[in-house]
PDB file of N, CA and C in Angstrom:
ATOM      1  N   MET A 166       3.943 -11.146-156.832  1.00  0.00           N
ATOM      2  CA  MET A 166       4.039 -10.323-157.771  1.00  0.00           C
ATOM      3  C   MET A 166       5.675 -11.270-158.174  1.00  0.00           C
ATOM      4  N   SER A 167       6.256 -12.005-157.949  1.00  0.00           N
ATOM      5  CA  SER A 167       7.454 -12.647-157.969  1.00  0.00           C
ATOM      6  C   SER A 167       7.222 -12.878-159.743  1.00  0.00           C
ATOM      7  N   VAL A 168       6.099 -13.575-159.950  1.00  0.00           N
ATOM      8  CA  VAL A 168       5.891 -14.358-161.283  1.00  0.00           C
ATOM      9  C   VAL A 168       5.400 -13.651-162.082  1.00  0.00           C
ATOM     10  N   ILE A 169       5.111 -12.650-161.919  1.00  0.00           N
ATOM     11  CA  ILE A 169       5.104 -11.132-163.358  1.00  0.00           C
ATOM     12  C   ILE A 169       5.839  -9.834-162.853  1.00  0.00           C
ATOM     13  N   GLY A 170       6.648 -10.076-161.785  1.00  0.00           N
ATOM     14  CA  GLY A 170       7.868  -8.814-161.653  1.00  0.00           C
ATOM     15  C   GLY A 170       8.542  -8.790-162.687  1.00  0.00           C
ATOM     16  N   GLY A 171       9.134  -7.994-162.432  1.00  0.00           N
ATOM     17  CA  GLY A 171      10.161  -7.572-163.835  1.00  0.00           C
ATOM     18  C   GLY A 171       9.886  -7.268-165.086  1.00  0.00           C
ATOM     19  N   ARG A 172      10.904  -6.485-165.640  1.00  0.00           N
ATOM     20  CA  ARG A 172      10.754  -5.083-166.375  1.00  0.00           C
ATOM     21  C   ARG A 172       9.814  -5.884-167.583  1.00  0.00           C
ATOM     22  N   TRP A 173       9.489  -6.420-168.074  1.00  0.00           N
ATOM     23  CA  TRP A 173       8.849  -7.072-169.478  1.00  0.00           C
ATOM     24  C   TRP A 173       7.617  -8.122-169.449  1.00  0.00           C
ATOM     25  N   LYS A 174       7.876  -8.572-167.856  1.00  0.00           N
ATOM     26  CA  LYS A 174       6.541  -9.663-168.243  1.00  0.00           C
ATOM     27  C   LYS A 174       5.205  -9.553-168.398  1.00  0.00           C
ATOM     28  N   ILE A 175       5.065  -8.333-167.444  1.00  0.00           N
ATOM     29  CA  ILE A 175       3.715  -8.063-167.782  1.00  0.00           C
ATOM     30  C   ILE A 175       3.044  -7.688-169.153  1.00  0.00           C
ATOM     31  N   ALA A 176       4.385  -6.806-170.212  1.00  0.00           N
ATOM     32  CA  ALA A 176       4.146  -6.557-171.391  1.00  0.00           C
ATOM     33  C   ALA A 176       3.919  -7.941-172.218  1.00  0.00           C
ATOM     34  N   ILE A 177       4.778  -8.705-172.134  1.00  0.00           N
ATOM     35  CA  ILE A 177       4.477 -10.132-172.686  1.00  0.00           C
ATOM     36  C   ILE A 177       3.417 -10.635-172.515  1.00  0.00           C
ATOM     37  N   VAL A 178       2.800 -10.411-171.388  1.00  0.00           N
ATOM     38  CA  VAL A 178       1.641 -10.974-171.044  1.00  0.00           C
ATOM     39  C   VAL A 178       0.284 -10.213-172.115  1.00  0.00           C
ATOM     40  N   TRP A 179       0.590  -9.345-171.750  1.00  0.00           N
ATOM     41  CA  TRP A 179      -0.506  -8.157-172.615  1.00  0.00           C
ATOM     42  C   TRP A 179      -0.144  -8.283-174.062  1.00  0.00           C
ATOM     43  N   ALA A 180       0.698  -8.513-174.503  1.00  0.00           N
ATOM     44  CA  ALA A 180       0.821  -8.968-176.083  1.00  0.00           C
ATOM     45  C   ALA A 180       0.316  -9.907-176.126  1.00  0.00           C
ATOM     46  N   LEU A 181       0.593 -11.332-175.375  1.00  0.00           N
ATOM     47  CA  LEU A 181      -0.132 -12.390-175.811  1.00  0.00           C
ATOM     48  C   LEU A 181      -2.048 -12.543-175.637  1.00  0.00           C
ATOM     49  N   LEU A 182      -2.172 -11.559-174.636  1.00  0.00           N
ATOM     50  CA  LEU A 182      -3.771 -11.354-174.159  1.00  0.00           C
ATOM     51  C   LEU A 182      -4.402 -10.685-175.754  1.00  0.00           C
ATOM     52  N   HIS A 183      -3.471  -9.896-176.390  1.00  0.00           N
ATOM     53  CA  HIS A 183      -3.816  -9.286-177.775  1.00  0.00           C
ATOM     54  C   HIS A 183      -3.677  -9.753-179.029  1.00  0.00           C
ATOM     55  N   GLU A 184      -2.600 -10.839-178.995  1.00  0.00           N
ATOM     56  CA  GLU A 184      -2.381 -11.131-180.260  1.00  0.00           C
ATOM     57  C   GLU A 184      -1.520 -12.613-179.913  1.00  0.00           C
ATOM     58  N   SER A 185      -2.401 -13.881-180.450  1.00  0.00           N
ATOM     59  CA  SER A 185      -1.534 -14.946-179.715  1.00  0.00           C
ATOM     60  C   SER A 185      -1.653 -16.025-180.912  1.00  0.00           C
ATOM     61  N   PRO A 186      -0.592 -16.804-181.221  1.00  0.00           N
ATOM     62  CA  PRO A 186       0.382 -16.887-180.730  1.00  0.00           C
ATOM     63  C   PRO A 186       1.338 -16.067-181.237  1.00  0.00           C
ATOM     64  N   LEU A 187       2.654 -15.589-180.584  1.00  0.00           N
ATOM     65  CA  LEU A 187       3.616 -15.402-180.780  1.00  0.00           C
ATOM     66  C   LEU A 187       4.705 -15.679-180.898  1.00  0.00           C
ATOM     67  N   ARG A 188       5.690 -15.420-181.933  1.00  0.00           N
ATOM     68  CA  ARG A 188       6.786 -15.791-182.073  1.00  0.00           C
ATOM     69  C   ARG A 188       7.741 -15.058-181.654  1.00  0.00           C
ATOM     70  N   LEU A 189       9.173 -15.645-181.256  1.00  0.00           N
ATOM     71  CA  LEU A 189      10.500 -15.224-180.700  1.00  0.00           C
ATOM     72  C   LEU A 189      10.402 -13.247-181.686  1.00  0.00           C
ATOM     73  N   SER A 190      10.592 -13.662-182.710  1.00  0.00           N
ATOM     74  CA  SER A 190      10.656 -12.410-183.675  1.00  0.00           C
ATOM     75  C   SER A 190       9.605 -11.283-183.622  1.00  0.00           C
ATOM     76  N   GLU A 191       8.492 -11.625-183.519  1.00  0.00           N
ATOM     77  CA  GLU A 191       7.277 -10.703-183.276  1.00  0.00           C
ATOM     78  C   GLU A 191       7.349 -10.387-182.091  1.00  0.00           C
ATOM     79  N   PHE A 192       8.019 -10.508-180.865  1.00  0.00           N
ATOM     80  CA  PHE A 192       8.164 -10.046-179.644  1.00  0.00           C
ATOM     81  C   PHE A 192       9.277  -8.757-179.749  1.00  0.00           C
ATOM     82  N   GLN A 193      10.461  -9.390-180.636  1.00  0.00           N
ATOM     83  CA  GLN A 193      11.417  -8.233-180.898  1.00  0.00           C
ATOM     84  C   GLN A 193      10.957  -7.232-181.627  1.00  0.00           C
ATOM     85  N   LYS A 194       9.985  -7.070-182.246  1.00  0.00           N
ATOM     86  CA  LYS A 194       9.222  -6.003-182.958  1.00  0.00           C
ATOM     87  C   LYS A 194       8.697  -5.272-182.152  1.00  0.00           C
ATOM     88  N   GLU A 195       7.479  -5.913-181.380  1.00  0.00           N
ATOM     89  CA  GLU A 195       6.601  -5.423-180.315  1.00  0.00           C
ATOM     90  C   GLU A 195       7.506  -4.670-179.353  1.00  0.00           C
ATOM     91  N   PHE A 196       8.560  -4.862-179.082  1.00  0.00           N
ATOM     92  CA  PHE A 196       9.412  -4.261-177.895  1.00  0.00           C
ATOM     93  C   PHE A 196      10.963  -3.963-178.664  1.00  0.00           C
ATOM     94  N   PRO A 197      10.809  -3.050-179.274  1.00  0.00           N
ATOM     95  CA  PRO A 197      12.495  -2.949-179.975  1.00  0.00           C
ATOM     96  C   PRO A 197      13.651  -2.922-178.846  1.00  0.00           C
ATOM     97  N   ASP A 198      12.978  -2.363-177.637  1.00  0.00           N
ATOM     98  CA  ASP A 198      14.028  -2.061-176.512  1.00  0.00           C
ATOM     99  C   ASP A 198      14.733  -2.661-176.027  1.00  0.00           C
ATOM    100  N   ILE A 199      14.406  -4.075-175.611  1.00  0.00           N
ATOM    101  CA  ILE A 199      15.012  -5.406-174.964  1.00  0.00           C
ATOM    102  C   ILE A 199      15.715  -6.253-175.934  1.00  0.00           C
ATOM    103  N   ASN A 200      16.679  -6.241-175.531  1.00  0.00           N
ATOM    104  CA  ASN A 200      17.837  -7.269-176.331  1.00  0.00           C
ATOM    105  C   ASN A 200      17.039  -8.955-176.256  1.00  0.00           C
ATOM    106  N   GLN A 201      17.586  -9.477-177.171  1.00  0.00           N
ATOM    107  CA  GLN A 201      17.312 -11.120-177.575  1.00  0.00           C
ATOM    108  C   GLN A 201      17.395 -11.644-176.024  1.00  0.00           C
ATOM    109  N   ARG A 202      18.353 -11.483-175.300  1.00  0.00           N
ATOM    110  CA  ARG A 202      19.028 -12.616-174.350  1.00  0.00           C
ATOM    111  C   ARG A 202      17.917 -12.318-172.850  1.00  0.00           C
ATOM    112  N   MET A 203      17.597 -11.223-173.032  1.00  0.00           N
ATOM    113  CA  MET A 203      16.798 -10.907-171.467  1.00  0.00           C
ATOM    114  C   MET A 203      15.225 -11.426-171.993  1.00  0.00           C
ATOM    115  N   LEU A 204      14.702 -10.903-173.243  1.00  0.00           N
ATOM    116  CA  LEU A 204      13.364 -11.704-173.748  1.00  0.00           C
ATOM    117  C   LEU A 204      13.576 -12.829-173.624  1.00  0.00           C
ATOM    118  N   ILE A 205      14.334 -13.609-174.132  1.00  0.00           N
ATOM    119  CA  ILE A 205      14.267 -15.288-173.937  1.00  0.00           C
ATOM    120  C   ILE A 205      14.014 -15.499-172.629  1.00  0.00           C
ATOM    121  N   ARG A 206      15.124 -14.879-171.587  1.00  0.00           N
ATOM    122  CA  ARG A 206      15.005 -15.190-170.018  1.00  0.00           C
ATOM    123  C   ARG A 206      13.664 -14.829-169.522  1.00  0.00           C
ATOM    124  N   GLN A 207      13.261 -13.908-169.887  1.00  0.00           N
ATOM    125  CA  GLN A 207      11.438 -13.396-169.456  1.00  0.00           C
ATOM    126  C   GLN A 207      10.703 -14.345-169.597  1.00  0.00           C
ATOM    127  N   LEU A 208      11.246 -14.914-171.008  1.00  0.00           N
ATOM    128  CA  LEU A 208       9.825 -15.870-172.134  1.00  0.00           C
ATOM    129  C   LEU A 208      10.273 -17.325-171.057  1.00  0.00           C
ATOM    130  N   ARG A 209      11.656 -17.674-170.499  1.00  0.00           N
ATOM    131  CA  ARG A 209      11.557 -19.131-170.267  1.00  0.00           C
ATOM    132  C   ARG A 209      11.005 -18.939-168.673  1.00  0.00           C
ATOM    133  N   GLU A 210      11.024 -17.666-167.868  1.00  0.00           N
ATOM    134  CA  GLU A 210      10.600 -18.074-166.830  1.00  0.00           C
ATOM    135  C   GLU A 210       9.038 -17.905-165.894  1.00  0.00           C
ATOM    136  N   LEU A 211       8.327 -16.986-167.487  1.00  0.00           N
ATOM    137  CA  LEU A 211       7.193 -16.908-167.643  1.00  0.00           C
ATOM    138  C   LEU A 211       6.441 -18.837-167.933  1.00  0.00           C
ATOM    139  N   GLU A 212       7.328 -19.446-168.821  1.00  0.00           N
ATOM    140  CA  GLU A 212       7.321 -20.767-169.217  1.00  0.00           C
ATOM    141  C   GLU A 212       7.326 -21.445-167.223  1.00  0.00           C
ATOM    142  N   GLU A 213       8.759 -21.212-167.315  1.00  0.00           N
ATOM    143  CA  GLU A 213       8.723 -22.165-165.904  1.00  0.00           C
ATOM    144  C   GLU A 213       7.317 -22.036-164.699  1.00  0.00           C
ATOM    145  N   ASP A 214       6.986 -20.523-164.950  1.00  0.00           N
ATOM    146  CA  ASP A 214       5.885 -20.647-163.535  1.00  0.00           C
ATOM    147  C   ASP A 214       4.706 -20.549-164.433  1.00  0.00           C
ATOM    148  N   GLN A 215       4.322 -21.375-165.189  1.00  0.00           N
ATOM    149  CA  GLN A 215       3.488 -21.862-166.228  1.00  0.00           C
ATOM    150  C   GLN A 215       2.557 -20.710-166.455  1.00  0.00           C
ATOM    151  N   ILE A 216       2.781 -19.515-166.622  1.00  0.00           N
ATOM    152  CA  ILE A 216       1.980 -18.774-166.997  1.00  0.00           C
ATOM    153  C   ILE A 216       1.920 -18.674-168.729  1.00  0.00           C
ATOM    154  N   ILE A 217       3.091 -19.180-169.498  1.00  0.00           N
ATOM    155  CA  ILE A 217       3.005 -19.279-170.711  1.00  0.00           C
ATOM    156  C   ILE A 217       3.365 -21.029-171.583  1.00  0.00           C
ATOM    157  N   GLU A 218       2.898 -20.856-172.650  1.00  0.00           N
ATOM    158  CA  GLU A 218       3.086 -22.289-172.766  1.00  0.00           C
ATOM    159  C   GLU A 218       4.027 -22.257-174.388  1.00  0.00           C
ATOM    160  N   ARG A 219       5.015 -22.939-174.583  1.00  0.00           N
ATOM    161  CA  ARG A 219       6.228 -22.473-175.468  1.00  0.00           C
ATOM    162  C   ARG A 219       5.678 -24.195-176.613  1.00  0.00           C
ATOM    163  N   THR A 220       5.821 -23.809-177.824  1.00  0.00           N
ATOM    164  CA  THR A 220       5.387 -24.769-178.739  1.00  0.00           C
ATOM    165  C   THR A 220       6.395 -24.632-179.824  1.00  0.00           C
ATOM    166  N   VAL A 221       7.043 -26.022-179.883  1.00  0.00           N
ATOM    167  CA  VAL A 221       8.315 -26.066-180.641  1.00  0.00           C
ATOM    168  C   VAL A 221       7.828 -26.840-182.274  1.00  0.00           C
ATOM    169  N   TYR A 222       7.526 -26.361-183.113  1.00  0.00           N
ATOM    170  CA  TYR A 222       7.142 -27.315-184.598  1.00  0.00           C
ATOM    171  C   TYR A 222       8.335 -27.897-185.119  1.00  0.00           C
ATOM    172  N   PRO A 223       8.207 -29.513-185.399  1.00  0.00           N
ATOM    173  CA  PRO A 223       9.380 -30.267-185.921  1.00  0.00           C
ATOM    174  C   PRO A 223       9.479 -30.076-187.360  1.00  0.00           C
ATOM    175  N   VAL A 224      10.334 -28.792-187.331  1.00  0.00           N
ATOM    176  CA  VAL A 224      10.084 -28.238-189.002  1.00  0.00           C
ATOM    177  C   VAL A 224      11.513 -27.772-189.347  1.00  0.00           C
ATOM    178  N   VAL A 225      12.098 -27.196-190.307  1.00  0.00           N
ATOM    179  CA  VAL A 225      13.140 -26.787-190.557  1.00  0.00           C
ATOM    180  C   VAL A 225      13.403 -25.433-191.433  1.00  0.00           C
ATOM    181  N   PRO A 226      13.852 -24.544-190.349  1.00  0.00           N
ATOM    182  CA  PRO A 226      14.378 -24.477-189.690  1.00  0.00           C
ATOM    183  C   PRO A 226      13.353 -24.323-188.662  1.00  0.00           C
ATOM    184  N   PRO A 227      13.629 -24.214-187.241  1.00  0.00           N
ATOM    185  CA  PRO A 227      12.426 -25.058-186.236  1.00  0.00           C
ATOM    186  C   PRO A 227      11.972 -23.598-185.887  1.00  0.00           C
ATOM    187  N   LYS A 228      10.717 -23.680-185.466  1.00  0.00           N
ATOM    188  CA  LYS A 228       9.491 -22.688-185.453  1.00  0.00           C
ATOM    189  C   LYS A 228       8.781 -22.975-183.933  1.00  0.00           C
ATOM    190  N   VAL A 229       8.662 -21.943-183.340  1.00  0.00           N
ATOM    191  CA  VAL A 229       8.665 -21.856-181.975  1.00  0.00           C
ATOM    192  C   VAL A 229       7.827 -20.691-181.496  1.00  0.00           C
ATOM    193  N   ASP A 230       6.447 -20.867-181.445  1.00  0.00           N
ATOM    194  CA  ASP A 230       5.681 -19.791-180.604  1.00  0.00           C
ATOM    195  C   ASP A 230       5.141 -20.387-179.349  1.00  0.00           C
ATOM    196  N   TYR A 231       4.848 -19.085-178.821  1.00  0.00           N
ATOM    197  CA  TYR A 231       4.438 -18.882-177.275  1.00  0.00           C
ATOM    198  C   TYR A 231       2.791 -18.294-177.344  1.00  0.00           C
ATOM    199  N   THR A 232       2.200 -19.194-176.267  1.00  0.00           N
ATOM    200  CA  THR A 232       0.425 -18.297-176.256  1.00  0.00           C
ATOM    201  C   THR A 232       0.361 -18.534-174.624  1.00  0.00           C
ATOM    202  N   LEU A 233      -0.300 -18.015-174.237  1.00  0.00           N
ATOM    203  CA  LEU A 233      -0.667 -18.000-172.852  1.00  0.00           C
ATOM    204  C   LEU A 233      -1.582 -19.005-172.476  1.00  0.00           C
ATOM    205  N   SER A 234      -1.042 -19.518-171.072  1.00  0.00           N
ATOM    206  CA  SER A 234      -1.546 -20.940-170.761  1.00  0.00           C
ATOM    207  C   SER A 234      -3.204 -20.716-169.990  1.00  0.00           C
ATOM    208  N   ASP A 235      -3.546 -21.513-169.561  1.00  0.00           N
ATOM    209  CA  ASP A 235      -4.712 -21.404-169.101  1.00  0.00           C
ATOM    210  C   ASP A 235      -4.870 -20.322-167.384  1.00  0.00           C
ATOM    211  N   ILE A 236      -3.577 -20.688-166.951  1.00  0.00           N
ATOM    212  CA  ILE A 236      -3.220 -20.161-165.476  1.00  0.00           C
ATOM    213  C   ILE A 236      -2.738 -18.321-166.258  1.00  0.00           C
ATOM    214  N   GLY A 237      -2.364 -18.551-167.119  1.00  0.00           N
ATOM    215  CA  GLY A 237      -1.877 -16.778-168.026  1.00  0.00           C
ATOM    216  C   GLY A 237      -2.960 -16.110-168.219  1.00  0.00           C
ATOM    217  N   LEU A 238      -4.115 -16.974-168.994  1.00  0.00           N
ATOM    218  CA  LEU A 238      -5.120 -16.234-169.296  1.00  0.00           C
ATOM    219  C   LEU A 238      -6.219 -15.628-167.804  1.00  0.00           C
ATOM    220  N   GLY A 239      -5.797 -16.471-166.792  1.00  0.00           N
ATOM    221  CA  GLY A 239      -6.245 -15.972-165.686  1.00  0.00           C
ATOM    222  C   GLY A 239      -5.948 -14.447-165.042  1.00  0.00           C
ATOM    223  N   LEU A 240      -4.766 -14.193-165.831  1.00  0.00           N
ATOM    224  CA  LEU A 240      -4.396 -12.771-165.161  1.00  0.00           C
ATOM    225  C   LEU A 240      -4.487 -11.397-166.108  1.00  0.00           C
ATOM    226  N   GLU A 241      -5.596 -11.662-167.312  1.00  0.00           N
ATOM    227  CA  GLU A 241      -6.088 -11.144-167.631  1.00  0.00           C
ATOM    228  C   GLU A 241      -6.704  -9.605-166.893  1.00  0.00           C
ATOM    229  N   PRO A 242      -7.519  -9.725-165.934  1.00  0.00           N
ATOM    230  CA  PRO A 242      -7.958  -8.735-165.029  1.00  0.00           C
ATOM    231  C   PRO A 242      -6.959  -7.707-164.430  1.00  0.00           C
ATOM    232  N   VAL A 243      -6.007  -8.606-164.102  1.00  0.00           N
ATOM    233  CA  VAL A 243      -4.848  -7.839-163.285  1.00  0.00           C
ATOM    234  C   VAL A 243      -3.994  -6.980-164.190  1.00  0.00           C
ATOM    235  N   VAL A 244      -3.547  -8.092-165.175  1.00  0.00           N
ATOM    236  CA  VAL A 244      -2.862  -7.062-166.262  1.00  0.00           C
ATOM    237  C   VAL A 244      -3.529  -5.705-166.865  1.00  0.00           C
ATOM    238  N   THR A 245      -4.907  -6.159-166.917  1.00  0.00           N
ATOM    239  CA  THR A 245      -5.515  -4.593-167.726  1.00  0.00           C
ATOM    240  C   THR A 245      -6.050  -3.571-166.392  1.00  0.00           C
ATOM    241  N   ALA A 246      -5.939  -3.546-165.213  1.00  0.00           N
ATOM    242  CA  ALA A 246      -6.521  -3.005-164.427  1.00  0.00           C
ATOM    243  C   ALA A 246      -4.642  -2.154-164.101  1.00  0.00           C
ATOM    244  N   ILE A 247      -3.563  -3.077-164.239  1.00  0.00           N
ATOM    245  CA  ILE A 247      -2.453  -2.484-164.007  1.00  0.00           C
ATOM    246  C   ILE A 247      -1.997  -1.576-165.131  1.00  0.00           C
ATOM    247  N   CYS A 248      -2.537  -2.051-166.496  1.00  0.00           N
ATOM    248  CA  CYS A 248      -2.024  -0.725-167.805  1.00  0.00           C
ATOM    249  C   CYS A 248      -2.872   0.431-167.637  1.00  0.00           C
ATOM    250  N   ASP A 249      -4.463   0.088-167.126  1.00  0.00           N
ATOM    251  CA  ASP A 249      -5.561   0.996-166.904  1.00  0.00           C
ATOM    252  C   ASP A 249      -4.845   2.204-166.187  1.00  0.00           C
ATOM    253  N   TRP A 250      -4.385   1.617-164.871  1.00  0.00           N
ATOM    254  CA  TRP A 250      -3.804   2.731-164.039  1.00  0.00           C
ATOM    255  C   TRP A 250      -2.591   3.455-164.699  1.00  0.00           C
ATOM    256  N   GLY A 251      -1.805   2.816-165.418  1.00  0.00           N
ATOM    257  CA  GLY A 251      -0.487   3.506-165.675  1.00  0.00           C
ATOM    258  C   GLY A 251      -0.754   4.422-167.117  1.00  0.00           C
ATOM    259  N   GLU A 252      -1.706   4.107-167.883  1.00  0.00           N
ATOM    260  CA  GLU A 252      -2.392   4.948-168.639  1.00  0.00           C
ATOM    261  C   GLU A 252      -3.054   6.623-168.098  1.00  0.00           C
ATOM    262  N   ARG A 253      -3.938   6.449-166.751  1.00  0.00           N
ATOM    263  CA  ARG A 253      -4.072   7.190-166.011  1.00  0.00           C
ATOM    264  C   ARG A 253      -3.058   8.284-164.926  1.00  0.00           C
ATOM    265  N   TYR A 254      -2.213   7.278-164.647  1.00  0.00           N
ATOM    266  CA  TYR A 254      -1.002   7.986-163.994  1.00  0.00           C
ATOM    267  C   TYR A 254       0.058   9.022-165.126  1.00  0.00           C
ATOM    268  N   HIS A 255       0.144   8.487-166.191  1.00  0.00           N
ATOM    269  CA  HIS A 255       0.169   9.571-167.089  1.00  0.00           C
ATOM    270  C   HIS A 255      -0.238  10.069-167.617  1.00  0.00           C
ATOM    271  N   GLN A 256      -1.324  10.179-167.794  1.00  0.00           N
ATOM    272  CA  GLN A 256      -2.057  11.495-168.081  1.00  0.00           C
ATOM    273  C   GLN A 256      -1.915  12.541-166.867  1.00  0.00           C
ATOM    274  N   PHE A 257      -1.967  12.040-165.757  1.00  0.00           N
ATOM    275  CA  PHE A 257      -1.868  12.507-164.310  1.00  0.00           C
ATOM    276  C   PHE A 257      -0.858  13.735-164.229  1.00  0.00           C
ATOM    277  N   LEU A 258       0.673  13.217-165.042  1.00  0.00           N
ATOM    278  CA  LEU A 258       1.504  13.483-165.058  1.00  0.00           C
ATOM    279  C   LEU A 258       1.549  14.678-166.171  1.00  0.00           C
ATOM    280  N   ILE A 259       0.940  14.240-167.243  1.00  0.00           N
ATOM    281  CA  ILE A 259       0.910  15.491-168.014  1.00  0.00           C
ATOM    282  C   ILE A 259       0.167  16.790-167.783  1.00  0.00           C
ATOM    283  N   THR A 260      -1.025  16.456-167.170  1.00  0.00           N
ATOM    284  CA  THR A 260      -1.650  17.593-166.757  1.00  0.00           C
ATOM    285  C   THR A 260      -0.844  18.587-165.690  1.00  0.00           C
ATOM    286  N   GLU A 261      -0.053  17.957-164.887  1.00  0.00           N
ATOM    287  CA  GLU A 261       0.466  18.639-163.849  1.00  0.00           C
ATOM    288  C   GLU A 261       1.430  19.827-164.475  1.00  0.00           C
TER     289      GLU A 261
END
């Protein structure tokens, strides 16, 4: 849980499962409620834990994109199950 815990990490993995690679600006469009500092921190932690891979291209201005590593791709059933549960829970709250 320490690897994918945190408010945004599961959402980041979910986004990369559905569209990859993503650049920082694309994450910011996907998650407008997160500030850039927090997003970069979450991305760095996921990179340190080898869940995502960061690729820097030698161009000016610098281009950086993020993809899931093989270990990160292994999280697909876990993240999908969590998101499915969240949708069921949300529907449960609406029907009460």
